[in-house]
XYZ file of C-alpha atoms in Angstrom:
517
model
C 7.427 -5.238 -52.098
C 4.959 -2.388 -51.545
C 4.970 -3.120 -47.785
C 8.769 -2.968 -47.663
C 8.810 0.349 -49.530
C 6.172 1.724 -47.196
C 8.131 0.636 -44.106
C 11.320 2.154 -45.510
C 9.554 5.464 -46.164
C 8.166 5.447 -42.652
C 11.509 4.757 -40.998
C 13.358 7.302 -43.159
C 11.009 10.166 -42.298
C 9.862 9.150 -38.838
C 12.478 11.119 -36.920
C 11.954 14.291 -38.979
C 8.174 14.164 -38.749
C 7.955 13.276 -35.071
C 9.620 16.488 -33.960
C 8.173 18.588 -36.776
C 4.537 17.929 -35.914
C 4.589 19.407 -32.410
C 3.130 22.739 -33.456
C 0.798 24.085 -36.096
C 3.404 26.171 -37.900
C 5.686 23.166 -38.253
C 2.761 21.092 -39.443
C 2.093 23.558 -42.250
C 5.781 23.345 -43.105
C 5.542 19.555 -43.175
C 2.672 19.723 -45.645
C 4.988 21.498 -48.045
C 7.779 18.904 -47.607
C 8.970 17.619 -51.012
C 8.156 14.045 -49.973
C 4.695 15.010 -48.718
C 3.000 13.533 -51.768
C 4.604 10.140 -51.217
C 4.066 10.161 -47.497
C 0.504 11.363 -47.308
C -0.732 9.366 -50.301
C 0.633 6.152 -48.832
C 0.203 6.698 -45.135
C -3.097 8.525 -44.949
C -4.648 5.836 -47.137
C -2.914 2.641 -46.008
C -4.206 -0.619 -44.594
C -7.420 0.685 -42.973
C -8.938 1.347 -46.408
C -11.822 -0.921 -47.266
C -11.377 -0.477 -50.988
C -11.587 -4.004 -52.231
C -8.974 -6.702 -52.323
C -9.449 -9.351 -55.016
C -10.892 -11.864 -52.549
C -13.653 -9.442 -51.495
C -15.224 -9.079 -54.933
C -18.127 -11.036 -56.310
C -16.881 -10.097 -59.770
C -13.407 -11.643 -59.795
C -12.323 -9.298 -62.599
C -12.883 -6.115 -60.622
C -11.587 -2.732 -61.737
C -8.082 -2.602 -60.304
C -5.754 -0.851 -62.752
C -8.665 0.772 -64.614
C -8.213 3.227 -67.485
C -9.333 6.448 -65.780
C -6.882 9.031 -64.464
C -8.933 9.524 -61.311
C -9.265 12.951 -59.670
C -7.804 13.439 -56.186
C -6.581 9.823 -56.173
C -3.010 8.573 -55.799
C -1.725 6.379 -58.615
C -0.969 3.501 -56.250
C -4.641 3.356 -55.233
C -5.684 2.826 -58.857
C -2.917 0.294 -59.414
C -3.142 -1.690 -56.176
C -6.786 -1.492 -55.128
C -10.210 -1.956 -56.638
C -12.240 1.281 -56.468
C -15.531 1.514 -54.649
C -17.862 1.578 -57.654
C -21.256 3.145 -56.953
C -24.059 1.877 -59.165
C -27.350 3.227 -57.803
C -28.671 5.981 -55.551
C -31.895 6.216 -53.590
C -32.729 9.035 -51.179
C -29.822 9.459 -48.762
C -28.297 6.124 -49.802
C -26.016 4.836 -52.544
C -25.324 1.224 -53.536
C -22.125 -0.305 -54.869
C -21.910 -2.845 -57.694
C -22.072 -5.680 -55.171
C -25.366 -4.365 -53.812
C -24.015 -3.012 -50.516
C -25.964 -0.039 -49.202
C -24.279 3.069 -47.771
C -25.684 6.148 -46.075
C -23.982 8.926 -48.017
C -23.096 11.462 -45.340
C -21.281 13.751 -47.796
C -24.150 13.974 -50.334
C -21.741 12.934 -53.084
C -19.337 15.864 -52.872
C -21.425 18.247 -50.737
C -23.961 18.416 -53.562
C -26.847 15.891 -53.890
C -29.041 18.045 -51.689
C -32.333 16.456 -52.773
C -31.046 12.907 -52.527
C -30.335 10.311 -55.156
C -33.617 9.725 -56.962
C -35.773 12.852 -57.008
C -38.276 12.104 -59.826
C -39.038 15.737 -60.619
C -35.389 16.465 -61.424
C -35.196 13.397 -63.654
C -38.434 14.458 -65.364
C -37.131 18.008 -65.905
C -33.986 16.672 -67.554
C -35.929 14.200 -69.686
C -38.424 16.795 -70.879
C -35.680 19.222 -71.859
C -33.664 16.490 -73.591
C -36.715 15.649 -75.662
C -37.389 19.286 -76.512
C -33.944 20.899 -76.942
C -30.949 18.879 -75.754
C -28.478 21.663 -76.507
C -28.055 25.167 -77.743
C -25.426 27.732 -76.778
C -25.621 31.270 -75.386
C -23.011 33.002 -77.572
C -23.616 36.046 -79.847
C -26.955 37.068 -78.330
C -28.458 33.649 -78.955
C -29.627 31.589 -75.993
C -32.353 29.330 -74.604
C -35.412 29.904 -72.428
C -34.182 27.742 -69.516
C -30.976 29.773 -69.176
C -32.932 33.047 -69.145
C -35.442 31.703 -66.634
C -32.770 30.364 -64.317
C -30.827 33.638 -64.345
C -33.984 35.509 -63.327
C -34.775 32.974 -60.598
C -31.269 33.171 -59.124
C -31.328 36.960 -58.949
C -34.677 36.833 -57.153
C -33.484 34.119 -54.745
C -30.280 35.850 -53.620
C -31.247 38.731 -51.324
C -28.177 39.391 -49.147
C -27.209 42.192 -51.556
C -28.521 43.205 -54.961
C -27.222 41.223 -57.912
C -27.862 42.272 -61.517
C -26.516 39.589 -63.868
C -25.717 35.874 -63.921
C -22.932 34.164 -65.852
C -23.231 30.381 -66.192
C -20.390 27.888 -65.847
C -20.171 24.115 -65.503
C -18.718 23.911 -61.985
C -17.652 25.847 -58.920
C -14.046 25.757 -60.122
C -15.039 27.432 -63.385
C -17.152 29.952 -61.479
C -14.214 31.053 -59.316
C -11.888 31.004 -62.318
C -14.367 33.317 -64.042
C -14.468 35.614 -61.008
C -10.801 36.469 -61.500
C -11.271 37.276 -65.177
C -14.327 39.425 -64.445
C -12.496 41.389 -61.753
C -9.466 41.957 -63.969
C -11.713 43.061 -66.847
C -13.544 45.402 -64.437
C -10.379 47.052 -63.136
C -8.872 47.402 -66.614
C -12.066 49.147 -67.706
C -11.735 51.550 -64.772
C -8.131 52.375 -65.704
C -6.640 50.463 -62.766
C -4.260 48.029 -64.486
C -2.267 47.379 -61.297
C -5.272 46.432 -59.135
C -5.068 42.711 -59.902
C -4.072 40.761 -56.785
C -6.474 38.462 -54.958
C -6.476 37.636 -51.273
C -7.822 34.252 -50.182
C -7.358 32.356 -46.921
C -5.178 29.495 -45.727
C -7.136 26.193 -45.793
C -9.745 27.590 -48.184
C -10.940 25.579 -51.172
C -12.099 27.370 -54.318
C -11.564 24.722 -57.005
C -8.851 22.917 -58.935
C -8.381 24.817 -62.200
C -5.136 26.773 -62.492
C -6.684 29.950 -61.094
C -9.137 28.446 -58.605
C -6.466 26.093 -57.231
C -4.224 29.134 -56.793
C -6.981 30.809 -54.791
C -7.322 27.688 -52.654
C -5.219 27.627 -49.510
C -4.480 23.896 -49.434
C -0.831 22.955 -50.136
C -1.730 19.667 -51.850
C -3.399 21.656 -54.654
C -0.171 23.568 -55.275
C 2.511 20.921 -54.815
C 4.302 20.153 -58.106
C 1.744 22.169 -60.103
C 3.853 25.354 -59.891
C 1.060 27.040 -57.958
C -0.204 29.312 -56.554
C 0.012 31.956 -59.271
C 1.944 35.044 -58.109
C -1.102 37.326 -58.080
C -2.697 35.317 -55.228
C -1.986 36.099 -51.577
C -3.209 34.123 -48.583
C -4.206 35.529 -45.224
C -5.038 33.779 -41.936
C -7.337 30.792 -41.615
C -10.126 31.839 -39.196
C -10.046 28.602 -37.179
C -10.448 29.805 -33.604
C -9.835 26.462 -31.866
C -6.562 25.873 -33.669
C -5.087 29.370 -33.930
C -6.380 31.547 -31.078
C -3.908 32.844 -28.516
C -4.182 31.943 -24.833
C -7.026 33.903 -23.272
C -8.128 35.381 -26.604
C -11.901 35.555 -27.158
C -13.500 34.876 -30.538
C -14.116 38.588 -31.008
C -10.494 39.411 -30.179
C -9.315 36.666 -32.518
C -11.468 38.162 -35.300
C -10.038 41.612 -34.599
C -6.491 40.258 -34.839
C -7.225 38.530 -38.151
C -8.849 41.673 -39.564
C -5.782 43.681 -38.502
C -3.517 41.116 -40.148
C -5.545 41.397 -43.351
C -5.278 45.182 -43.292
C -1.524 44.972 -42.707
C -1.179 42.612 -45.679
C -3.135 45.038 -47.861
C -0.968 47.963 -46.762
C 2.217 45.976 -47.293
C 1.233 45.027 -50.861
C -0.350 48.409 -51.599
C -4.156 48.847 -51.640
C -3.912 50.011 -55.253
C -2.754 46.466 -56.175
C -5.457 44.451 -54.358
C -8.503 43.684 -56.491
C -10.620 41.272 -54.468
C -10.979 39.141 -51.367
C -12.645 35.711 -51.701
C -14.116 33.622 -48.899
C -16.439 30.709 -48.235
C -19.031 31.584 -45.548
C -18.133 28.239 -43.929
C -14.895 26.692 -45.164
C -15.692 23.232 -46.529
C -12.868 21.047 -47.804
C -10.399 22.780 -45.475
C -12.099 21.019 -42.569
C -15.554 22.606 -42.029
C -14.274 25.769 -40.364
C -16.889 28.217 -39.105
C -16.148 31.937 -38.866
C -15.573 33.169 -35.303
C -17.884 35.796 -33.818
C -17.796 39.203 -35.610
C -15.287 37.873 -38.193
C -17.107 38.792 -41.392
C -18.255 42.162 -40.031
C -14.636 43.109 -39.402
C -13.247 41.636 -42.618
C -15.877 43.396 -44.743
C -15.047 46.731 -43.106
C -11.391 46.308 -44.087
C -11.985 45.400 -47.730
C -14.573 48.154 -48.149
C -12.122 50.687 -46.714
C -9.632 49.942 -49.508
C -12.116 49.563 -52.386
C -11.560 45.815 -52.642
C -14.335 43.633 -54.047
C -15.767 40.878 -51.841
C -16.425 37.534 -53.550
C -18.609 35.047 -51.667
C -17.847 31.452 -52.629
C -21.230 29.872 -51.892
C -20.520 26.654 -53.809
C -21.012 24.470 -50.704
C -23.114 26.732 -48.476
C -25.854 27.871 -50.873
C -29.482 26.731 -51.083
C -29.983 25.641 -47.477
C -26.859 23.835 -46.239
C -26.409 26.129 -43.206
C -30.106 26.488 -42.400
C -30.341 29.675 -44.474
C -30.838 29.976 -48.220
C -27.271 31.286 -48.563
C -24.295 31.457 -46.236
C -24.298 35.214 -46.800
C -27.701 35.367 -45.102
C -26.372 33.614 -41.993
C -23.278 35.780 -41.569
C -24.563 39.123 -42.897
C -22.180 39.147 -45.841
C -22.840 41.781 -48.523
C -20.793 40.555 -51.493
C -20.045 42.182 -54.836
C -19.892 38.823 -56.615
C -21.116 35.326 -55.727
C -20.178 31.821 -56.923
C -22.671 28.947 -56.766
C -22.727 25.361 -58.057
C -23.270 21.896 -56.458
C -26.792 22.094 -54.920
C -27.840 24.486 -57.705
C -28.982 21.383 -59.595
C -28.660 18.987 -56.640
C -25.740 17.715 -58.774
C -28.089 15.981 -61.239
C -26.476 17.993 -64.041
C -23.160 19.903 -64.048
C -23.761 23.621 -63.597
C -22.300 26.603 -61.792
C -22.974 30.321 -61.853
C -21.499 33.705 -61.018
C -23.813 36.441 -59.787
C -22.582 39.970 -60.457
C -23.610 43.200 -58.715
C -24.980 46.152 -60.705
C -21.821 48.186 -60.049
C -19.572 45.526 -61.560
C -21.872 44.412 -64.381
C -22.431 47.972 -65.607
C -18.676 48.464 -66.001
C -18.370 45.121 -67.804
C -21.183 46.096 -70.185
C -19.588 49.460 -70.886
C -16.183 47.902 -71.569
C -17.612 45.188 -73.818
C -19.395 47.883 -75.832
C -16.063 49.630 -76.399
C -14.311 46.391 -77.377
C -17.158 45.052 -79.468
C -17.778 41.924 -77.365
C -17.343 40.274 -73.974
C -14.936 37.505 -74.943
C -15.447 34.970 -72.205
C -17.675 31.915 -72.079
C -17.943 28.143 -72.399
C -19.655 25.879 -74.909
C -21.916 24.656 -72.135
C -22.552 28.021 -70.410
C -26.251 27.939 -69.591
C -26.725 24.411 -70.986
C -30.509 24.084 -71.381
C -30.750 20.665 -69.691
C -28.648 21.745 -66.724
C -30.666 24.947 -66.414
C -33.978 23.077 -66.610
C -32.888 20.789 -63.782
C -31.621 23.730 -61.712
C -34.918 25.583 -62.152
C -36.771 22.534 -60.861
C -34.335 22.177 -57.944
C -34.947 25.793 -56.888
C -38.705 25.180 -57.110
C -38.354 22.149 -54.852
C -36.270 24.034 -52.285
C -39.005 26.633 -52.030
C -42.066 24.378 -52.275
C -40.732 21.987 -49.643
C -39.382 24.792 -47.470
C -35.967 23.147 -47.434
C -34.400 25.896 -45.323
C -36.881 25.241 -42.514
C -36.410 21.487 -42.909
C -32.653 21.876 -42.476
C -33.211 24.102 -39.437
C -35.525 21.453 -37.991
C -33.298 18.406 -38.543
C -29.893 20.003 -37.911
C -30.043 20.053 -34.071
C -30.522 16.283 -34.106
C -27.537 15.964 -36.461
C -25.263 18.453 -34.690
C -26.110 17.491 -31.114
C -25.997 13.769 -31.868
C -22.471 13.940 -33.252
C -21.168 16.561 -30.838
C -22.142 14.237 -27.983
C -18.909 12.391 -28.840
C -16.757 15.474 -28.185
C -15.429 14.008 -24.938
C -13.676 11.177 -26.770
C -9.958 11.217 -25.887
C -9.002 11.148 -29.588
C -11.338 13.962 -30.698
C -9.818 17.428 -30.738
C -12.897 19.245 -32.004
C -16.294 18.543 -33.534
C -17.579 21.646 -35.300
C -20.464 22.463 -37.586
C -23.735 24.214 -38.257
C -26.850 23.263 -40.189
C -26.129 20.090 -42.154
C -22.354 20.380 -42.333
C -19.932 19.047 -39.738
C -16.257 18.269 -39.265
C -14.397 16.104 -36.770
C -10.698 16.583 -36.121
C -8.731 13.806 -34.430
C -5.788 14.909 -32.288
C -3.668 13.450 -29.527
C -4.561 14.608 -25.995
C -7.335 16.758 -27.507
C -4.770 19.418 -28.415
C -4.687 21.339 -31.704
C -0.887 21.300 -31.498
C -0.415 17.579 -30.903
C -1.542 15.643 -33.998
C -1.285 11.894 -34.227
C 1.681 10.574 -36.223
C 0.533 10.680 -39.842
C 1.709 7.121 -40.436
C -0.975 5.957 -38.000
C -3.660 7.010 -40.484
C -6.270 7.663 -37.780
C -8.675 9.499 -40.080
C -8.372 6.793 -42.733
C -8.989 4.092 -40.132
C -12.124 5.849 -38.866
C -13.374 6.285 -42.438
C -12.817 2.604 -43.131
C -14.781 1.610 -40.039
C -17.643 3.860 -41.148
C -17.574 2.267 -44.590
C -17.603 -1.215 -43.073
C -20.789 -0.315 -41.190
C -22.426 1.283 -44.242
C -21.585 4.983 -43.903
C -19.532 7.057 -46.377
C -17.645 10.062 -44.983
C -15.021 12.448 -46.343
C -11.529 11.757 -44.996
C -8.756 14.349 -45.276
C -5.804 13.426 -43.119
C -7.189 13.253 -39.576
C -10.209 15.375 -40.468
C -13.620 13.829 -41.136
C -16.305 15.817 -42.940
C -20.032 15.307 -43.429
C -22.746 17.203 -45.303
C -25.721 14.875 -45.750
C -28.584 15.460 -48.186
C -31.150 18.030 -47.071
C -33.817 15.316 -47.275
C -32.191 13.115 -44.610
C -34.803 11.768 -42.166
C -34.629 11.700 -38.344
C -34.209 7.905 -38.479
C -31.335 8.266 -40.955
C -29.677 10.873 -38.716
C -29.945 8.456 -35.795
C -28.397 5.691 -37.908
C -25.592 8.030 -38.968
C -24.871 8.969 -35.347
C -24.940 5.309 -34.305
C -22.450 4.225 -36.982
C -20.223 7.212 -36.179
C -20.198 6.073 -32.547
C -19.248 2.497 -33.477
C -16.472 3.705 -35.776
C -15.201 6.081 -33.087
C -15.059 3.288 -30.510
C -13.117 1.087 -32.953
C -10.743 3.976 -33.662
C -10.171 4.652 -29.965
C -9.126 1.015 -29.589
C -6.842 1.341 -32.604
C -5.142 4.368 -31.033
C -4.612 2.448 -27.781
C -2.955 -0.384 -29.723
C -0.685 2.010 -31.625
C 0.342 3.850 -28.464
C 1.114 0.546 -26.783
C 3.280 -0.492 -29.729
C 4.994 2.891 -29.665
C 5.957 2.468 -26.007
C 7.537 -0.919 -26.728
C 9.786 0.467 -29.472
């Protein structure tokens, strides 16, 4: 029955989609199609998935139809398939409940930087749990770990001076908080109309109401009545996909900066509060900034007194071969969001770093009002802070930035050696983060039919061979733990190559079938 429904959906939309997908603008339009949820959920995650059928499980009961409303998961996957249930982690590897071992090339969700069983992080959590498992930071009460971590973060971030740290539980909460802080700041300065935020197409800043609005991914908006009206989106800085014929990276950056300035002038500079950007865009497909991009963007926002927010949730603490993405791209932000590798994901924690100029205004306003009425029960949770303090110690003691610099050429060059594959449009990355985009005829404007599920097929082949990757349509993303060894990099590259060869054969089969129709 499910197969018949799937075939019907394919045949109904095939004609529309085939012509629609010939150019990037039409593709963006397709993503906003009212049936996109049905189509993409079914077709980007169809047969190639290795998520278990009943016959594959040692435990005949399995977990199909489990009780969790799973994040970023279609309902049919929960209903029809058994989830991949991870039971144990060790270094760069995780193990499922059947004992199968996988090299985790995404470090969980871009976050387990120190691998899966770092004893010092476990010991830090255990010691704090035994001493003080919880106390809050409201009403001028707090804990020593939260104070120590705030001090350590301010000393670690050197791209521009930061004065205060506000703790959250995630990157989503951090970016949600950024909006409230900026609004509070502008209200205090008597600028009640300076409230709009500019983010970028294909950006990812979280999934709360506000952070999802900031994100430039249509799936986060569809049927959620988002984005909120105060959020504007400017160009995605993906040179390979969006540059004009003959346009250099520098010229592309100039055009995007001009477009940003025109958007600001159209809306009115007096209405634009802040611009938010990831140094390297993560979930949007691992998109690196083109040459001179951030220099030119920063000049525009500074010209119109617009705050710059650096979303360092993925890039911070060594991912790019620098302690922060801001260090790599000479970004001088007014506010910064961090999370993920802050605790190597051993405990939930995020943070917002605030410049002196902004924090002084916030302090002054809170004095007038009697309090600063924002915070979370778990802001600065002592166990999370204790683990984060130990993680920062480990990054420095083990010179993680230099380790990433040392291992990343092996990772980048090994995977980019497959760039000549006829189904690979682009392989892009820096440090220990990399994306692969599959396209037909190596063209950014000629994607494979979505019903072919090329990215999902590749991901399934990786999983079969013991490698977990992030699949998003026909984009594949990797961000392995910082502690990955040369041997593990070689294994990762080898499995990638096997999966790519299998996928090339799959594409040949599908093209052959297409010709016969």
